[in-house]
Tab-separated table of C-alpha atoms and ligand atoms in Angstrom:
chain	number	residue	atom	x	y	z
S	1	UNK	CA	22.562	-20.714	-24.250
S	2	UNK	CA	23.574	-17.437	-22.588
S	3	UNK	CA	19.935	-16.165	-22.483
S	4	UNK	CA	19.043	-19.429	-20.695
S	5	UNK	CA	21.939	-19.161	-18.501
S	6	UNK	CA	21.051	-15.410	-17.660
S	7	UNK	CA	17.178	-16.287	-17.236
S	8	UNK	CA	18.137	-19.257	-14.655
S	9	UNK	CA	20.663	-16.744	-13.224
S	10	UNK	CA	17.441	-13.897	-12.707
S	11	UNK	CA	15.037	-16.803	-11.906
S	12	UNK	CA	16.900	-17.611	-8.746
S	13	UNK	CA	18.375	-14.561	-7.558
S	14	UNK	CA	14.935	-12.721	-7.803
S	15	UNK	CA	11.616	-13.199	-8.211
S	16	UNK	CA	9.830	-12.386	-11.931
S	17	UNK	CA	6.605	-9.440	-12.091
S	18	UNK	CA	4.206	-10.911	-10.388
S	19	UNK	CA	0.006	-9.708	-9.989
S	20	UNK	CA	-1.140	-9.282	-6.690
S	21	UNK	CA	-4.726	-8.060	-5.015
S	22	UNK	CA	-4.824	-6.035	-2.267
S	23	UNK	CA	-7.346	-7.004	0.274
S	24	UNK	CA	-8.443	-4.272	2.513
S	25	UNK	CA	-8.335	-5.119	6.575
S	26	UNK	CA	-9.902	-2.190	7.480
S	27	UNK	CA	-13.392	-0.780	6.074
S	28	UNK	CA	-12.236	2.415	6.701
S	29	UNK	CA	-9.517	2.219	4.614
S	30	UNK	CA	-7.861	4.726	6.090
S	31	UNK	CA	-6.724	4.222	9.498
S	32	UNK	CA	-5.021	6.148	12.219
S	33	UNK	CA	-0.927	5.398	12.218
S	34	UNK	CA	-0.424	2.917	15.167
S	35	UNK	CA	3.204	3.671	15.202
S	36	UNK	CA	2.950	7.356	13.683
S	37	UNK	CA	5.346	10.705	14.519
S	38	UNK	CA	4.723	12.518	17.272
S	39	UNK	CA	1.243	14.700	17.452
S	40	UNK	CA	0.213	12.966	14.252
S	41	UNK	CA	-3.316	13.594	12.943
S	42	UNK	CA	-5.277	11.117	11.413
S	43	UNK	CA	-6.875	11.319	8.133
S	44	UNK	CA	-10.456	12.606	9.135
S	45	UNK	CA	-8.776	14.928	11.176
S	46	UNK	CA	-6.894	16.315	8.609
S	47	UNK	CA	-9.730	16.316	5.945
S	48	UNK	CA	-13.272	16.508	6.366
S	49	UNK	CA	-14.544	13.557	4.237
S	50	UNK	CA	-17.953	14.474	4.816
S	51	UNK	CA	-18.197	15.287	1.153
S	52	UNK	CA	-16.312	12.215	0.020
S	53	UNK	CA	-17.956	8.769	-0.907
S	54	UNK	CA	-16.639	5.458	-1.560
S	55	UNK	CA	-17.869	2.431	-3.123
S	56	UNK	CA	-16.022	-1.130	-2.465
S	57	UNK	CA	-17.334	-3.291	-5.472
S	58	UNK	CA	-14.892	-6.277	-5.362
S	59	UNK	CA	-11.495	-5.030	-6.231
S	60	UNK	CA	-12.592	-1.670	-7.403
S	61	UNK	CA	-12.978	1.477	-4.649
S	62	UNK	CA	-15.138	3.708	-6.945
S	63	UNK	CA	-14.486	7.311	-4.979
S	64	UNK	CA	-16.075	10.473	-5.413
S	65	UNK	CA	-16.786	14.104	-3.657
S	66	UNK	CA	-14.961	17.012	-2.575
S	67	UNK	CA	-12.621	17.247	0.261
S	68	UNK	CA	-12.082	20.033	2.667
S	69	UNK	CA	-8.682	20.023	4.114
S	70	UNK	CA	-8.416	21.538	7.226
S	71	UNK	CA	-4.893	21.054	8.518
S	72	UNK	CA	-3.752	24.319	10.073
S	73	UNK	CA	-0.489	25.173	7.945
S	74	UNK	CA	0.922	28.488	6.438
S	75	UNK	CA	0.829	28.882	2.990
S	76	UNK	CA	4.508	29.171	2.463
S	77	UNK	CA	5.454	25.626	4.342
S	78	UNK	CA	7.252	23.329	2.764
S	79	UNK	CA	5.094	20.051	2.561
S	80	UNK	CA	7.399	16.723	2.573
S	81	UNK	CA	5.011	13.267	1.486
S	82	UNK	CA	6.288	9.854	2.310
S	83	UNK	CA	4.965	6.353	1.619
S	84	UNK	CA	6.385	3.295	3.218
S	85	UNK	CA	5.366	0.031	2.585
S	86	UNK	CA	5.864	-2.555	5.778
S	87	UNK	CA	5.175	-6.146	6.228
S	88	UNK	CA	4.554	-7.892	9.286
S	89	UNK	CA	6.451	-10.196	10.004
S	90	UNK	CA	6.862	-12.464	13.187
S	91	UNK	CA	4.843	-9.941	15.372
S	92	UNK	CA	6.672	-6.698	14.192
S	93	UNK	CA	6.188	-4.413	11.258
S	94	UNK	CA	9.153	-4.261	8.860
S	95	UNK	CA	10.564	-2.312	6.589
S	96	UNK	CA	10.664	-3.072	2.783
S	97	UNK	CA	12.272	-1.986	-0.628
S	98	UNK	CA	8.922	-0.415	-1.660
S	99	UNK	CA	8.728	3.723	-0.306
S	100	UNK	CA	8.493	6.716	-1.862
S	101	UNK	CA	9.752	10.510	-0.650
S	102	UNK	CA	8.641	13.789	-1.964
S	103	UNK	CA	10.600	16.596	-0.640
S	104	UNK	CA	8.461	18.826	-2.041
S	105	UNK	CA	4.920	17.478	-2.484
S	106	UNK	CA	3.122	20.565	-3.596
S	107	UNK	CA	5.653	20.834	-6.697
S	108	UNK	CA	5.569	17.060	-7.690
S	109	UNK	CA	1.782	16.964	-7.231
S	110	UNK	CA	0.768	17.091	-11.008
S	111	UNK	CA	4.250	15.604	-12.290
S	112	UNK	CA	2.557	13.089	-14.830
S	113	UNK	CA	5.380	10.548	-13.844
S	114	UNK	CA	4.563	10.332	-9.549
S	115	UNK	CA	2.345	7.464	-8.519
S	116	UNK	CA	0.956	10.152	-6.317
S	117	UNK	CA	-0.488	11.904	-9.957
S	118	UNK	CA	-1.399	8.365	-11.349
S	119	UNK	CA	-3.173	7.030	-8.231
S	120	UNK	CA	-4.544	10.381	-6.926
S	121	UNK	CA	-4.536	14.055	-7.785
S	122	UNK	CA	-4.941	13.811	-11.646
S	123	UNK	CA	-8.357	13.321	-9.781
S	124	UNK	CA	-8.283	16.692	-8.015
S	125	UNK	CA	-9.677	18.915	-11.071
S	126	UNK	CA	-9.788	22.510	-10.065
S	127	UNK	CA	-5.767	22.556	-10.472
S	128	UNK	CA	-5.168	25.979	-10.825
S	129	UNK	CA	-6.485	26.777	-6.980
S	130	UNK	CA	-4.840	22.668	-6.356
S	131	UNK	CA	-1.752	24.449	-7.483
S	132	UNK	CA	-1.679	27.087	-5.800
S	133	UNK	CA	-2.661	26.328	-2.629
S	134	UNK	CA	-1.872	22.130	-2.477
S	135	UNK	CA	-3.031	20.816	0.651
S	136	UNK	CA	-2.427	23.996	2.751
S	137	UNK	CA	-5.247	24.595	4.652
S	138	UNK	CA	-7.814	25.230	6.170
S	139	UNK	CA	-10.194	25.444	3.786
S	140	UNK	CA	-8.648	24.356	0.490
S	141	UNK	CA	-11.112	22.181	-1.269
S	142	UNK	CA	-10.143	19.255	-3.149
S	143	UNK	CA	-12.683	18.832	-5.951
S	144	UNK	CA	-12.443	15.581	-7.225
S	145	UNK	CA	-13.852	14.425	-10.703
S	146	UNK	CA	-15.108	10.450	-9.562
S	147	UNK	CA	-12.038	7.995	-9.614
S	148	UNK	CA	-11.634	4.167	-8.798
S	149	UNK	CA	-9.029	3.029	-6.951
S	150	UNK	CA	-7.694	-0.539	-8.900
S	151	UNK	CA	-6.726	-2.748	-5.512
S	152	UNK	CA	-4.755	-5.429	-8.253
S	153	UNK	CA	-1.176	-4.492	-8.526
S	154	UNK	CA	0.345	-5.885	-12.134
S	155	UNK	CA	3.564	-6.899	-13.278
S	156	UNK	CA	4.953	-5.910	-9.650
S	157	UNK	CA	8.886	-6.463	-9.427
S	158	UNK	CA	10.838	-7.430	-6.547
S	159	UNK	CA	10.860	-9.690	-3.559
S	160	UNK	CA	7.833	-11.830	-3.352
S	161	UNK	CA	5.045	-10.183	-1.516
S	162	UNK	CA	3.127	-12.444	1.236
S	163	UNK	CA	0.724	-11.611	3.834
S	164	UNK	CA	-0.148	-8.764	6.057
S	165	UNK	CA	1.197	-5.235	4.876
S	166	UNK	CA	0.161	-1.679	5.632
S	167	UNK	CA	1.395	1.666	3.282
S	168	UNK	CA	1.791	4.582	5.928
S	169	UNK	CA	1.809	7.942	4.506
S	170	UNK	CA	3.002	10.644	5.959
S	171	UNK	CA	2.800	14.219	5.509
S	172	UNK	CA	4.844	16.926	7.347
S	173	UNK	CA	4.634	20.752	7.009
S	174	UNK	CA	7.996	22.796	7.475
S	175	UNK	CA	8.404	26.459	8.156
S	176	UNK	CA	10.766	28.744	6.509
S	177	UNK	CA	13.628	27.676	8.602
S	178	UNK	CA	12.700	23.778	7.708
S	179	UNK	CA	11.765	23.542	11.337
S	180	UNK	CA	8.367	20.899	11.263
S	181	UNK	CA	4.956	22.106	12.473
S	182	UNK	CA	3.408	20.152	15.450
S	183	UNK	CA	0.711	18.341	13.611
S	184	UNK	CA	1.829	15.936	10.778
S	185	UNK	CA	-0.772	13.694	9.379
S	186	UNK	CA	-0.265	10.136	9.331
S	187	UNK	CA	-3.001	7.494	7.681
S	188	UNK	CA	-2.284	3.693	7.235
S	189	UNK	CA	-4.131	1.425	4.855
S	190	UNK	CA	-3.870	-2.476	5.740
S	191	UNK	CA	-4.310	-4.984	4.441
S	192	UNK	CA	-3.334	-8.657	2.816
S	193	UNK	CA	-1.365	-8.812	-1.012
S	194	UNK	CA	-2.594	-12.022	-2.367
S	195	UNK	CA	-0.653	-13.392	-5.504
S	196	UNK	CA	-2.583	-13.981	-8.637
S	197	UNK	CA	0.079	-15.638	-10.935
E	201	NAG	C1	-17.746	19.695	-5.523
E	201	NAG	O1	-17.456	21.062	-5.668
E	201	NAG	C2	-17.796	21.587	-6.939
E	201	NAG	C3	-17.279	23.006	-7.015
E	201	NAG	O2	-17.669	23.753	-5.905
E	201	NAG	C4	-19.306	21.472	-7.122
E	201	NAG	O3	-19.650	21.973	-8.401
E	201	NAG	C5	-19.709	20.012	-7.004
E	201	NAG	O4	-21.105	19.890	-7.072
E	201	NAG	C6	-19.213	19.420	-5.698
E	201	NAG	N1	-19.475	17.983	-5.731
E	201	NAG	C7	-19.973	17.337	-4.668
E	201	NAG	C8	-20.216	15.887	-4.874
E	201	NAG	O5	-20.245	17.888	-3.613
């Protein structure tokens, strides 16, 4: 009787796990911030993906290749990574539960537990340089053993996701007195989460 009570409780108050697939807007998939920080690069500015090659195949972006980064930082910056998820809603985007900070992304970069490990640079494979150097460039290659990029989301919790969205991920450098340098990058991936179940 009290389980019911509790799962009628939980069933109205918020929504159960849900599956969703992600369906890409742009074929890019990573596009320039619309509404990014000021002097903001975009992604193939930061990076030359010459080297890089993905494969949609349905739900599945199969990527592989090597990555030169060539953002202009010092080595001893501190790097700060944040992901924000925003849905649009009534012709503005809006903020939701779902972001993610990393004060320090060059020390949390191959921390098992981040989604940045899990989704990304467990990919990157020549971790000692990785380590050393993160994404401080120019020049620091990413060499990345071939990964694919799952666009269905399982057993999801919170608020119902419906309709546009776009994760914008940004990336600042700060000097030794945590003052930022000119040229953060900023990429956005759009797109549409459609519920499975
Ligand atoms: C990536 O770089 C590694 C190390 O330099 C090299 O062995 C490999 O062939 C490169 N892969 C591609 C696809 O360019």
């Amino acid at each position: 009787m009290m389980k019911t009570l509790m799962l009628l409780f939980l069933g109205v108050t918020s929504s159960w796990a849900a599956d969703y697939e992600f369906l890409l807007e742009d074929p890019d998939i990573l596009s320039p911030c619309t509404d990014g920080p000021p002097g903001a690069i975009d992604a193939r500015e930061a990076v030359d993906f010459e080297h890089i090659v993905i494969n949609a195949e349905a739900d599945i972006l199969h990527v592989s290749g090597n990555a030169t980064v060539n953002w202009n930082v010092h080595p001893t910056d501190r790097i700060t990574a944040k992901l924000e998820l925003l849905h649009f809603n009534r012709g503005s985007w809006e903020p939701t539960v779902f972001t993610m900070n990393a004060k320090d992304f060059c020390s949390i970069m191959y921390d098992k537990n981040q989604y940045w490990y899990k989704y990304w640079t467990t990919y990157i494979i020549n971790r000692d340089e990785v380590e050393e150097k993160c994404i401080k460039g120019p020049g620091v290659v990413l060499v990345h053993e071939p990964f694919d990029v799952r666009l269905k989301f399982m057993n999801l919790y919170g608020p119902t996701l419906r309709g546009r969205y776009k994760m914008v991920i940004t990336f600042h450098a700060l000097d030794d007195f945590n003052v930022p340098r000119p040229k953060p990058i900023c990429v956005e991936i759009r797109g549409e989460f459609l519920k499975l179940k």
